[in-house]
Short mmCIF file of C-alpha atoms (C1' of nucleotides) in Angstrom, two decimals:
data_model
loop_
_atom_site.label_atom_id
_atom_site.label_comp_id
_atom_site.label_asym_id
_atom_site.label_seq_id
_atom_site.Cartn_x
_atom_site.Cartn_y
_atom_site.Cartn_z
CA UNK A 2 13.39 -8.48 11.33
CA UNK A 3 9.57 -8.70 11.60
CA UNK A 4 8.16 -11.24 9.08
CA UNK A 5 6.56 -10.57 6.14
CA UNK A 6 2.44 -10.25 6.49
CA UNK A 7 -0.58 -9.11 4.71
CA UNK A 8 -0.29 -5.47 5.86
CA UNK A 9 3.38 -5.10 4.62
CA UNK A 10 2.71 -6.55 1.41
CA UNK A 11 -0.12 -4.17 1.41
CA UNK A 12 2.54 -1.06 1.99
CA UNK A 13 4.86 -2.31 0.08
CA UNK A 14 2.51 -2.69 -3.17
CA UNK A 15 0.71 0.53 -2.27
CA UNK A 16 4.38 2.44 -2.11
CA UNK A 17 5.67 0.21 -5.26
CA UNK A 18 2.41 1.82 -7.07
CA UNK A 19 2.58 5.31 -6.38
CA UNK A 20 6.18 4.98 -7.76
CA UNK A 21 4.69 4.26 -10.59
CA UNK A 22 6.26 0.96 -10.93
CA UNK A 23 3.10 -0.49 -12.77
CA UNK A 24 1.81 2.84 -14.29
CA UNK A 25 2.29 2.11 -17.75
CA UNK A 26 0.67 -1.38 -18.30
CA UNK A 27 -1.55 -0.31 -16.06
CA UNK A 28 -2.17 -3.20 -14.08
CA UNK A 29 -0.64 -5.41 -11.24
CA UNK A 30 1.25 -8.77 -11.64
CA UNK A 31 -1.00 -11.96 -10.99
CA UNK A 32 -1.42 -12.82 -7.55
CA UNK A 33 0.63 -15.90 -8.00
CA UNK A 34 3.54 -14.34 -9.64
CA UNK A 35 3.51 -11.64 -6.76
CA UNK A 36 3.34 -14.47 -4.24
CA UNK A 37 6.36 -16.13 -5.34
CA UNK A 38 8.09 -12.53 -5.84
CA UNK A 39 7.43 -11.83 -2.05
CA UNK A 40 7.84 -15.59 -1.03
CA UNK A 41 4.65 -16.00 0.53
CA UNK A 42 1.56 -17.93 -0.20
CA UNK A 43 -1.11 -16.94 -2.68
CA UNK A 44 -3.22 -16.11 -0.01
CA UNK A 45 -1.35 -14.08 1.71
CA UNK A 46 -0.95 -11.64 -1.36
CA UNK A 47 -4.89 -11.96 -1.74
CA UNK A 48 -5.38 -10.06 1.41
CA UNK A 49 -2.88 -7.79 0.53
CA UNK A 50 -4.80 -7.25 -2.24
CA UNK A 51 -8.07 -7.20 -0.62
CA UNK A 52 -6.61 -3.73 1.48
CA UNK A 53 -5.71 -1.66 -1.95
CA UNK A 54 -9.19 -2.99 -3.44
CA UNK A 55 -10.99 -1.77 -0.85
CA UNK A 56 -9.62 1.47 -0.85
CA UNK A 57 -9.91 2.24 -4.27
CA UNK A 58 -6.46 2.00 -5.24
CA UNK A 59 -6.78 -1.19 -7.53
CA UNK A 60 -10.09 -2.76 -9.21
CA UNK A 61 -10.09 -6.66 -10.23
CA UNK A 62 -11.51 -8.72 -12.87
CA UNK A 63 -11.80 -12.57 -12.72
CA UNK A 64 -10.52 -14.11 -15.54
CA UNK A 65 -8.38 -11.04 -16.76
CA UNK A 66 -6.02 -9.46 -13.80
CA UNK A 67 -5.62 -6.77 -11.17
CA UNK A 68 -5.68 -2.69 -12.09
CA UNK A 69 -4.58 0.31 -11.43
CA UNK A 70 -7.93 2.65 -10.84
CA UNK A 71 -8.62 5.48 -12.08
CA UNK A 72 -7.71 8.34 -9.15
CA UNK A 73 -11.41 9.02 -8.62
CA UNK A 74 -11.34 12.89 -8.48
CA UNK A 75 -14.06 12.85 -6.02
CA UNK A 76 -12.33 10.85 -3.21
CA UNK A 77 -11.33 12.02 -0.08
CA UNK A 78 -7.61 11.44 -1.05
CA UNK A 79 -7.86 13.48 -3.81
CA UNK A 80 -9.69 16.32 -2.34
CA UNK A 81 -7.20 16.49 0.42
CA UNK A 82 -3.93 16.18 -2.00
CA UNK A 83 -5.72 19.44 -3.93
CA UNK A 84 -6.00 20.93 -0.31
CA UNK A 85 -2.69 20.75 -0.12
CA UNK A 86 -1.69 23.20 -3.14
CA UNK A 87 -3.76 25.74 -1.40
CA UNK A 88 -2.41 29.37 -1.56
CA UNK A 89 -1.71 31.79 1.00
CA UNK A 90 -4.38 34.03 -0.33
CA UNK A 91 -7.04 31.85 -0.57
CA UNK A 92 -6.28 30.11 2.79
CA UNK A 93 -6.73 33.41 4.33
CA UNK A 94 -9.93 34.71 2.97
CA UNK A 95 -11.72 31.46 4.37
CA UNK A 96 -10.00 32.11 7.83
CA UNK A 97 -11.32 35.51 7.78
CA UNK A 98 -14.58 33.68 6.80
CA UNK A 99 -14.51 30.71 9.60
CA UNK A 100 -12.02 31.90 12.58
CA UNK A 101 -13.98 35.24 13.43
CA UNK A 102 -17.84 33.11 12.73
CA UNK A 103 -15.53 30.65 15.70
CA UNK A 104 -15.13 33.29 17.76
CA UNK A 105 -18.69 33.93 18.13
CA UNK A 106 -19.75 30.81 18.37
CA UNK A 107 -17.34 30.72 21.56
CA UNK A 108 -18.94 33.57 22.91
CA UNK A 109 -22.48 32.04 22.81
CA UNK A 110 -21.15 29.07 23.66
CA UNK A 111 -18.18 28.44 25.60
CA UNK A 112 -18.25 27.36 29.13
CA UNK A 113 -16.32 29.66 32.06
CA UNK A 114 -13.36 27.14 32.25
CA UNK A 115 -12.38 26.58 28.34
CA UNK A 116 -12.88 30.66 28.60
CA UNK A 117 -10.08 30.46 30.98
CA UNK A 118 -8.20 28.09 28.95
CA UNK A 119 -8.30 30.85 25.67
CA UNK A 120 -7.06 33.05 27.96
CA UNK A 121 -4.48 31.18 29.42
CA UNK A 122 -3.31 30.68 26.08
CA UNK A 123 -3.00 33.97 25.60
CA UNK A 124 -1.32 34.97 28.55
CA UNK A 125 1.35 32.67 28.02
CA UNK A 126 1.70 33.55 24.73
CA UNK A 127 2.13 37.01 25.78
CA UNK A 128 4.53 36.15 28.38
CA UNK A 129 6.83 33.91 26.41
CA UNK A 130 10.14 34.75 26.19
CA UNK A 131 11.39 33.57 22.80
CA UNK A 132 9.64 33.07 19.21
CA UNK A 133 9.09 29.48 19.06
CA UNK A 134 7.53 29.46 22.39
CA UNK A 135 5.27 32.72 21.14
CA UNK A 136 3.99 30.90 18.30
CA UNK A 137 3.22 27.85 19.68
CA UNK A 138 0.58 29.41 22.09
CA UNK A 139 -0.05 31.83 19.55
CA UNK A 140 -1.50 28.36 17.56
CA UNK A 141 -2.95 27.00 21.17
CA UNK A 142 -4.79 30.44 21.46
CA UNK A 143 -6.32 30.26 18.24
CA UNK A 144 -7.14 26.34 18.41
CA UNK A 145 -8.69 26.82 21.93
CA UNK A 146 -11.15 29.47 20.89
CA UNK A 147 -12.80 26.67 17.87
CA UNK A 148 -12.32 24.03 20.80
CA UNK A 149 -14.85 25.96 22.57
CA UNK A 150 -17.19 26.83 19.50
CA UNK A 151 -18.92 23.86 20.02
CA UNK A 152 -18.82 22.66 16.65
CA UNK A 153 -16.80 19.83 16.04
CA UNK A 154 -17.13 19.76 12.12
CA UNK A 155 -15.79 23.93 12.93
CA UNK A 156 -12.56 22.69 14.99
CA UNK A 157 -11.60 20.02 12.39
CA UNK A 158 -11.60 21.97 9.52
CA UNK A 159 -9.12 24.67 12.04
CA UNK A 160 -7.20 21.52 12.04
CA UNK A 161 -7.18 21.04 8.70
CA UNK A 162 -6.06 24.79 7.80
CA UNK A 163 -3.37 24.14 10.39
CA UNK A 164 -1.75 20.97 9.47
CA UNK A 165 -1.94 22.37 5.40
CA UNK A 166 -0.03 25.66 6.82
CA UNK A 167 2.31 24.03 8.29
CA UNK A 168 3.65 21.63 5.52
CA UNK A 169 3.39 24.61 3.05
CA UNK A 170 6.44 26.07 1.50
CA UNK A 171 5.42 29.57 2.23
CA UNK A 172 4.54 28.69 5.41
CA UNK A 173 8.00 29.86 6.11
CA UNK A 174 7.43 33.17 5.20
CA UNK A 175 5.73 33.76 8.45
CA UNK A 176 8.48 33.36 10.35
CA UNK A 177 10.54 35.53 8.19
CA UNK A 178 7.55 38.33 8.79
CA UNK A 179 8.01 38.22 12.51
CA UNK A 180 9.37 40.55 14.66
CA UNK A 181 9.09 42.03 18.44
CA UNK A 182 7.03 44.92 17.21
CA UNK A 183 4.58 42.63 15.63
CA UNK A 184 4.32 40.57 18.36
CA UNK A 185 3.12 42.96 20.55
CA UNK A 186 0.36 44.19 17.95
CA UNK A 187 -0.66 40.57 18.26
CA UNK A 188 -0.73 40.27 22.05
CA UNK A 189 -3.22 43.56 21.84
CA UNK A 190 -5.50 42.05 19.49
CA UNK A 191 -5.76 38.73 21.01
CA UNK A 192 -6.54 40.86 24.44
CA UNK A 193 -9.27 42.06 22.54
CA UNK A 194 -10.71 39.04 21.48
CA UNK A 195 -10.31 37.40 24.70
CA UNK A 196 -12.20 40.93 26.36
CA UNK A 197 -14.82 39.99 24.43
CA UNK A 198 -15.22 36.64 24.72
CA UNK A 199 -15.47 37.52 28.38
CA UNK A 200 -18.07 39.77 28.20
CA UNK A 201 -19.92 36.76 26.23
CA UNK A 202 -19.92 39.14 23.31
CA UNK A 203 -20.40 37.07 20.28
CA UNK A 204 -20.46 40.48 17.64
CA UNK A 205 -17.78 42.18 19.07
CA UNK A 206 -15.52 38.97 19.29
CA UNK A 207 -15.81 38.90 15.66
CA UNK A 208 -14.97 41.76 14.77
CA UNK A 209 -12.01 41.54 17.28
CA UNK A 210 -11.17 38.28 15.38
CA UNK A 211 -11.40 40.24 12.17
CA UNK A 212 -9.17 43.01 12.65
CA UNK A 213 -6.63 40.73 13.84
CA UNK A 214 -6.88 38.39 10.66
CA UNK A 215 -6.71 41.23 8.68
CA UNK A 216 -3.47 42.19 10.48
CA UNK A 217 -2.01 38.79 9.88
CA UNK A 218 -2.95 38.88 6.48
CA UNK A 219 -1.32 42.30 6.29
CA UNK A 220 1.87 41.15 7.67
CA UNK A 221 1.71 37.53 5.30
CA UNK A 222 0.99 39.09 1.93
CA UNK A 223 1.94 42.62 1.98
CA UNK A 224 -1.33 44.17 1.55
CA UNK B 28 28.41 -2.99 32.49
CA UNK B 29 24.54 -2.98 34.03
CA UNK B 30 22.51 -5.39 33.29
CA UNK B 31 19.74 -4.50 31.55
CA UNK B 32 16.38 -4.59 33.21
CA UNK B 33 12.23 -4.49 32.65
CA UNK B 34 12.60 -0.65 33.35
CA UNK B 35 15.74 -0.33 30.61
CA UNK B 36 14.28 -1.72 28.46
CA UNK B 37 11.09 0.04 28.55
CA UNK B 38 13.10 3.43 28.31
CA UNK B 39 14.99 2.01 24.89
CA UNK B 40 11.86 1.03 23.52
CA UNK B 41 10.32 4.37 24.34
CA UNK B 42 13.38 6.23 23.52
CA UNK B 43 13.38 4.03 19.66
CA UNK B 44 9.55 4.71 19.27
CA UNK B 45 9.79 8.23 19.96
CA UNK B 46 12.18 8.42 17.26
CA UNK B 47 10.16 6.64 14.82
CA UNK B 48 11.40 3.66 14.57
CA UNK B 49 8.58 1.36 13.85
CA UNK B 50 6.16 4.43 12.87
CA UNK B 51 6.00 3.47 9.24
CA UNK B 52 4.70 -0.09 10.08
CA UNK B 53 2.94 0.54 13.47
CA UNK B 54 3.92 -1.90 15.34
CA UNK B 55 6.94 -3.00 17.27
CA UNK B 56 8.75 -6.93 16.72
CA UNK B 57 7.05 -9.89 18.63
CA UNK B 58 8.63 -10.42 21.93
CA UNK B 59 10.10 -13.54 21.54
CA UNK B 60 12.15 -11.12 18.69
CA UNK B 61 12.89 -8.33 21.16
CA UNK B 62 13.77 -10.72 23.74
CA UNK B 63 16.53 -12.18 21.29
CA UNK B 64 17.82 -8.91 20.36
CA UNK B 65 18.32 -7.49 23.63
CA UNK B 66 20.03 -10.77 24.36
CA UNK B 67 17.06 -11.13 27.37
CA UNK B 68 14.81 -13.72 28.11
CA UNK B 69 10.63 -13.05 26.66
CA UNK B 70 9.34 -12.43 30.38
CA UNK B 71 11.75 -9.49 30.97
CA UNK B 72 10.39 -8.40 27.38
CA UNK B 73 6.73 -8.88 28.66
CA UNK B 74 7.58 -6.72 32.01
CA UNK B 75 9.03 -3.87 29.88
CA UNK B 76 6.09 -3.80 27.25
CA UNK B 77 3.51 -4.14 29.95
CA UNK B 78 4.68 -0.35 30.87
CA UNK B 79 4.53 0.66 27.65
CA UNK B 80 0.87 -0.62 27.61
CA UNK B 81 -0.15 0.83 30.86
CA UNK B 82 0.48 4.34 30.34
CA UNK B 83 -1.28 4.00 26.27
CA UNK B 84 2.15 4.03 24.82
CA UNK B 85 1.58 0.60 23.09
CA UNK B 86 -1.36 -1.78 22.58
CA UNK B 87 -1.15 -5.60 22.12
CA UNK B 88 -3.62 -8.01 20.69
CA UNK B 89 -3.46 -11.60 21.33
CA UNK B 90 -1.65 -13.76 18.12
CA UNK B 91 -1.39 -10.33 16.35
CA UNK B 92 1.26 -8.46 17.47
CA UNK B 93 1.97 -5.38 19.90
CA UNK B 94 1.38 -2.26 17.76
CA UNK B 95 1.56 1.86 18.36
CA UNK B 96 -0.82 3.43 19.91
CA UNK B 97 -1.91 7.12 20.19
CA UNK B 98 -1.48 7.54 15.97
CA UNK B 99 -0.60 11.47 15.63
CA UNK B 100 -4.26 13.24 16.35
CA UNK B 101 -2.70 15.90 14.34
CA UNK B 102 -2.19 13.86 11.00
CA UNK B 103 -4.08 14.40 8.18
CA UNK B 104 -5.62 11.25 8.00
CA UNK B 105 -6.60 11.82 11.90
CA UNK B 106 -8.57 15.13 11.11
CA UNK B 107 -10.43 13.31 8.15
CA UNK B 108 -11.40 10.32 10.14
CA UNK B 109 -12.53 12.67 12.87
CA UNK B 110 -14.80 14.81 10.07
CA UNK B 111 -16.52 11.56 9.09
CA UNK B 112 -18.42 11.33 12.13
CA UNK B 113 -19.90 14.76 11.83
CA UNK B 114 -23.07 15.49 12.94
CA UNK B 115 -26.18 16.93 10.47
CA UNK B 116 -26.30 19.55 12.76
CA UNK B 117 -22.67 20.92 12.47
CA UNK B 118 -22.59 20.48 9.18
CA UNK B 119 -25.55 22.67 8.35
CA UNK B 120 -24.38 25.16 10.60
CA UNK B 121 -20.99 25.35 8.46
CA UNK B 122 -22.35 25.17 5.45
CA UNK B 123 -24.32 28.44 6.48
CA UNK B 124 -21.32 29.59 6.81
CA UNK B 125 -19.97 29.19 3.88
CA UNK B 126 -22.43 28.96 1.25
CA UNK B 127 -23.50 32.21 1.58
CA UNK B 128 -19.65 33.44 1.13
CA UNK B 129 -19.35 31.62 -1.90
CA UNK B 130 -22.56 33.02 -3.73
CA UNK B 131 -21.25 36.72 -2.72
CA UNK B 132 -17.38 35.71 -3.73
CA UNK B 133 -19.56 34.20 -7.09
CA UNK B 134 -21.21 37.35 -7.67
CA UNK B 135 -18.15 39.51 -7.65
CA UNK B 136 -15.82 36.88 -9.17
CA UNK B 137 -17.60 34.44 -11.89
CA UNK B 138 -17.25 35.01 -15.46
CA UNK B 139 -20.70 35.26 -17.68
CA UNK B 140 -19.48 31.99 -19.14
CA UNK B 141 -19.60 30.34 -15.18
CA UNK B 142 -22.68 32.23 -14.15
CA UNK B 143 -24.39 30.12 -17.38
CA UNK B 144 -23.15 27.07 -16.17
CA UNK B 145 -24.53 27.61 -13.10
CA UNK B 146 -28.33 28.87 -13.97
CA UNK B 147 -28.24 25.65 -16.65
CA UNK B 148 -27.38 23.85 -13.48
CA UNK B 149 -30.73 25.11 -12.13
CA UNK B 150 -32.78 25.31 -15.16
CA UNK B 151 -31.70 21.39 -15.47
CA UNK B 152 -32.63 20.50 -11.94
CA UNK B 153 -35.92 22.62 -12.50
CA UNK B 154 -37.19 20.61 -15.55
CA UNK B 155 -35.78 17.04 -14.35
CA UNK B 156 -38.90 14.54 -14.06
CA UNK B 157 -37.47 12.32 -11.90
CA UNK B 158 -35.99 12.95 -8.21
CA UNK B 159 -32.18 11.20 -9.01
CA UNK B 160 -32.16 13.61 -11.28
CA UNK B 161 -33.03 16.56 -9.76
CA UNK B 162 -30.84 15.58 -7.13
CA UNK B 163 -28.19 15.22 -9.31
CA UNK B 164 -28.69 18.85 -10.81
CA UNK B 165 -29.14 20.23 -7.49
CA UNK B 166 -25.36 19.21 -6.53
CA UNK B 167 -24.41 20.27 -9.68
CA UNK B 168 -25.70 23.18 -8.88
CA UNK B 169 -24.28 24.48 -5.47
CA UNK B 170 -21.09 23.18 -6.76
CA UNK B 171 -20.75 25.15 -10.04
CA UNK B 172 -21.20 28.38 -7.09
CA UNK B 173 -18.37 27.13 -5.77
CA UNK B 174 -16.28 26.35 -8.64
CA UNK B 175 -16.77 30.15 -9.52
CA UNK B 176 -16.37 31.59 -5.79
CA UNK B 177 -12.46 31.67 -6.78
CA UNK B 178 -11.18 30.77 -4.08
CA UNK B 179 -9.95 26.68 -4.89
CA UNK B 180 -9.70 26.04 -1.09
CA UNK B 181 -13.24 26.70 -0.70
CA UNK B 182 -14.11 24.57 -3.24
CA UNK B 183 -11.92 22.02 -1.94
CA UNK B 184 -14.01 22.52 1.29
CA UNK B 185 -17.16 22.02 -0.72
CA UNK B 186 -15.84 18.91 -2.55
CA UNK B 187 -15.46 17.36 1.61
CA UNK B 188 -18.81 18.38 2.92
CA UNK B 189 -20.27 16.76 -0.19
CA UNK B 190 -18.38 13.74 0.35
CA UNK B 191 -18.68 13.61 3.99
CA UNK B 192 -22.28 13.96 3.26
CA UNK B 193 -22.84 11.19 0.24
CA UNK B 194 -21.29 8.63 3.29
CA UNK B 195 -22.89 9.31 6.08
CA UNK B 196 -25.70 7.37 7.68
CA UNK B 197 -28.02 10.24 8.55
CA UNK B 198 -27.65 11.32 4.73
CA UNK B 199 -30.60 9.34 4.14
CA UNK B 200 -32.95 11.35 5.73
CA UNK B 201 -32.77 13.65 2.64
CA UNK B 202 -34.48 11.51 0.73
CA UNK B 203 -37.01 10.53 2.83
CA UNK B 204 -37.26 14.42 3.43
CA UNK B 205 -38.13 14.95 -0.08
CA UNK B 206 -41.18 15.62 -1.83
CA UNK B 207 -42.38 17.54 -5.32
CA UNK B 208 -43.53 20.39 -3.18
CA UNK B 209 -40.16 20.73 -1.20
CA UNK B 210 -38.69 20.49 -4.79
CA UNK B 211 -40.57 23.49 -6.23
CA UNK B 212 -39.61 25.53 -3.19
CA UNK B 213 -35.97 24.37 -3.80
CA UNK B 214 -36.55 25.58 -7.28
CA UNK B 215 -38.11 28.84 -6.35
CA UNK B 216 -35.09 29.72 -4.27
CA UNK B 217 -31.89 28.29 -6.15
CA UNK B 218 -33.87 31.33 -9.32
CA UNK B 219 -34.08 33.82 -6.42
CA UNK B 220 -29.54 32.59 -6.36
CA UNK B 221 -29.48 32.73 -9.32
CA UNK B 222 -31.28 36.15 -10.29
CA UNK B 223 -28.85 37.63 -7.88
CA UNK B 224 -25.98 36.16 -9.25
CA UNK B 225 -26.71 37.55 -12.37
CA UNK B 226 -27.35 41.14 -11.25
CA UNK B 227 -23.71 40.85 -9.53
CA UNK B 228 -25.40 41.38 -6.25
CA UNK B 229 -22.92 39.66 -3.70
CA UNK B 230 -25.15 40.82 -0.60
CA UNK B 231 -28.17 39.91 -2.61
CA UNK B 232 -26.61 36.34 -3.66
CA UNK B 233 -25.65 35.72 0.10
CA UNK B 234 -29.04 36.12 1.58
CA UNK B 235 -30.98 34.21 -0.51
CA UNK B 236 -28.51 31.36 -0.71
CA UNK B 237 -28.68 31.63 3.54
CA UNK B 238 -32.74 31.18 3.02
CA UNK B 239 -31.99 28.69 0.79
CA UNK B 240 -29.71 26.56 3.42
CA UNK B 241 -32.23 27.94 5.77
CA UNK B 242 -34.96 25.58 4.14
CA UNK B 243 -33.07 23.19 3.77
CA UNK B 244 -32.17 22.54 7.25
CA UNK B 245 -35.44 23.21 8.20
CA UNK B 246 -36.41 19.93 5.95
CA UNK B 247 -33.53 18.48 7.08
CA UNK B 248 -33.76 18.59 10.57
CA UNK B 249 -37.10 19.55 11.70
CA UNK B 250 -36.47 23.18 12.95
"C1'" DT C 23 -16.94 -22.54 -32.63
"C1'" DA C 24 -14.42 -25.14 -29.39
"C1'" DT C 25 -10.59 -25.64 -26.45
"C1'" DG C 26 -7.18 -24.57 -23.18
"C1'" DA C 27 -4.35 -21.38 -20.62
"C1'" DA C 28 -4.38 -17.59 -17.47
"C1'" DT C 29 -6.50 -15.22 -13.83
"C1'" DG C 30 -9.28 -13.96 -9.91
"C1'" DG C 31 -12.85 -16.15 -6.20
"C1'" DT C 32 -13.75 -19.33 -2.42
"C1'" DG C 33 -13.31 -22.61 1.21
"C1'" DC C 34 -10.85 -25.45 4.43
"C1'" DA C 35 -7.69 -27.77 7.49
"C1'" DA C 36 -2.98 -27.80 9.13
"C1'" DA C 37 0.91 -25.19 10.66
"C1'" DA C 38 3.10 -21.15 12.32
"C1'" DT C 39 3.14 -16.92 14.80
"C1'" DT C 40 2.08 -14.17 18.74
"C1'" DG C 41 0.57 -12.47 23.16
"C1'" DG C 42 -1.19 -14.43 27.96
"C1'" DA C 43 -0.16 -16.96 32.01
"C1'" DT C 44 2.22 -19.71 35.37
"C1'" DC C 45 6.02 -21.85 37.98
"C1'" DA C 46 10.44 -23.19 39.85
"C1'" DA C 47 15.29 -22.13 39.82
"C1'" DA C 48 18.98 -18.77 39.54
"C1'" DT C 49 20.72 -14.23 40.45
"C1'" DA C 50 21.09 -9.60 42.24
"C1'" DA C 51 20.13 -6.16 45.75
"C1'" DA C 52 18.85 -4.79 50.51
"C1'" DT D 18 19.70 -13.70 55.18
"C1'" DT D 19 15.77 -11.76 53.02
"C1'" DT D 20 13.55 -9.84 49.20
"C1'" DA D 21 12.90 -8.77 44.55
"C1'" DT D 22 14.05 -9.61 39.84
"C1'" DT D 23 15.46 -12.35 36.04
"C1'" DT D 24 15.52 -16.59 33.74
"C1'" DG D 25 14.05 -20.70 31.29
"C1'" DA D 26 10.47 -23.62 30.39
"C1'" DT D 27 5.83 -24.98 29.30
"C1'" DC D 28 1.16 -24.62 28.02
"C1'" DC D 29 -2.90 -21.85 26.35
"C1'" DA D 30 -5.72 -18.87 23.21
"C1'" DA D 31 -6.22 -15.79 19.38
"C1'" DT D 32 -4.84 -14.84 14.90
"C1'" DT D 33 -2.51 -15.28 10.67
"C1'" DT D 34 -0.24 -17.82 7.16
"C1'" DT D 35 0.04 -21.69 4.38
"C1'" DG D 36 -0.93 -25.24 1.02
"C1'" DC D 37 -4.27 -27.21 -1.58
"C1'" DA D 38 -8.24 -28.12 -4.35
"C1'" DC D 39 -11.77 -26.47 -7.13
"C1'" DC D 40 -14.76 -22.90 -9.41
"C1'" DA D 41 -15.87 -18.94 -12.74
"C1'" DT D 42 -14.54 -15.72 -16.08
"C1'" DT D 43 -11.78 -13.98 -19.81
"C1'" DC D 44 -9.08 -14.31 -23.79
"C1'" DA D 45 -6.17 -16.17 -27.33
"C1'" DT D 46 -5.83 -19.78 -30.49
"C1'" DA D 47 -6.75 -23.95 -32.94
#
DNA sequence: TATGAATGGTGCAAAATTGGATCAAATAAA
DNA sequence: TTTATTTGATCCAATTTTGCACCATTCATA
């Protein structure tokens, strides 16, 4: 068993807080008392410490103890846990807003060989045999086409809609929506986005984009 | 019963990171630990981990330890890291993108009660004598557009360009961008939002906040 | 008001931990 | 036998932990 260090103190406080172990007085044991609790030395529990300080989680005042901060609503943490109550409707109207603006931006932009990667993608996609292969270069299709936008800021924010998909709870209602039928629609629409892309047709690869959000959409919410 | 080798062992320690073994603390036990428990001596340890570190699996750092490598690109706390290096540039671009869609969604959406919010936002910024303060009211002021937009992931998606923004290096160059006759353009537009807002003119709202942005980047980034 | 206990802040030198490197002997495989 | 691998041992260098002393601030209490 790996000996205990700063960093593991650091977890271990960090986990012990959002447990709410110290929630109601507030405030942290002294650094001594925690230093004989873990049975290391002062120090060691300092730069512990020094990690949650730094990030926010705790603020310190000579004299009078460690403290639980106030979750700063404005922190990246924050923002990000909010992200993650996001609902299926409102996660869709800013796809409809970003993915097809993507697609033109990889029309402009793109070079010939991450062209041939989108439509690799979708080829394989359209050749796959069972559903969990289908959607996994269903997702590659999509995430190739903002790889190729040429804005970063663009592909990361894909990649945040992603990841915040697929922890959701209704996330799962996708795959209950699915069905042979509908994957062909989708292999047809993604055709026409990659046609256009091709052509280097930045207007009519967002439209393409947008009729086949608005199909998803139709097939995720019922409307 | 075969003995166990440099290449064994490198497949059980891939085989016990792969299945997350040490992912919580990111790193795997010294060697002289390892060696113990696989009942080996350190050098046939130091063999096995050296193919771990070739091919990126692992990384080790002299009187620190040997820890994971590759952390999950696809975590959340990946993406973020990733959108802190943002450039001006892309940023602008996306909030082009979605500025504009959250003065039309504002248009149709806001309640009277949120539109006021918003033009005090402005008529605050407009009459503020100093430039922290204008500043201030300026923020205030996209963000109460957002806040009525309706859609909470946008605004979520606000809250992290504003963040990303407030942190990053290059933010500076606002202020040395600014000047009282940059300010009473800013003013001029945000009324020319605002005006449309208030008519519930979502096409109306869109283009002027898009000239708005518009001048901004211009000041921004010299084009 | 004055005092003392409690608490965080700082610095430092010694000890412990950890990976890096080398070598000769023992063992397995060809 | 020949060759390659493992073993056990030792030393080195980077880093962390420890133990200690002392300082500064806060707060309760005499």
């Amino acid at each position: 068993m790996p000996r205990l260090v700063a960093t593991d103190i650091a977890a271990e406080l960090r986990k012990r807080i959002s447990a709410g172990e110290w929630t109601d007085i507030g405030r942290i044991p002294p650094e001594r008392d925690l230093a004989e609790a873990f049975g290391v030395a002062r120090n060691t529990v300092r730069r512990a410490v020094n990690l949650l300080e730094v990030d926010g989680t705790v603020v310190r005042q000579v004299g009078r103890g460690t403290f639980l901060a106030d979750p700063d609503p404005n922190s990246l943490a924050s923002v990000v846990a909010r992200m993650e109550g996001t609902s299926p409707a409102d996660m869709m109207e800013i796809r409809q807003l970003l993915e097809p603006a993507a697609a033109s931006f990889a029309a402009t932009n793109a070079s010939n060989s991450e062209l041939n990667a989108v439509r690799e993608a979708h080829q394989t996609a359209c050749d796959s045999a069972d559903m969990p292969t289908f959607e996994h270069w269903d997702a590659e299709f999509h995430h190739r086409i903002f790889a190729c936008s040429r804005n970063d800021f663009l592909k990361e924010i894909h990649n945040l809609m992603r990841i915040l998909r697929n922890q959701s709870p209704w996330f799962e209602m996708k795959k209950r929506s699915f069905s042979e039928e509908r994957r062909q629609t989708y292999c047809r629409e993604h055709q026409a986005i990659v046609d256009a892309l091709i052509e280097r047709n930045p207007d009519g690869a967002k439209q393409a984009m947008l009729a086949h959000l608005q199909t998803v959409q139709r097939n995720l919410l019922g409307r």
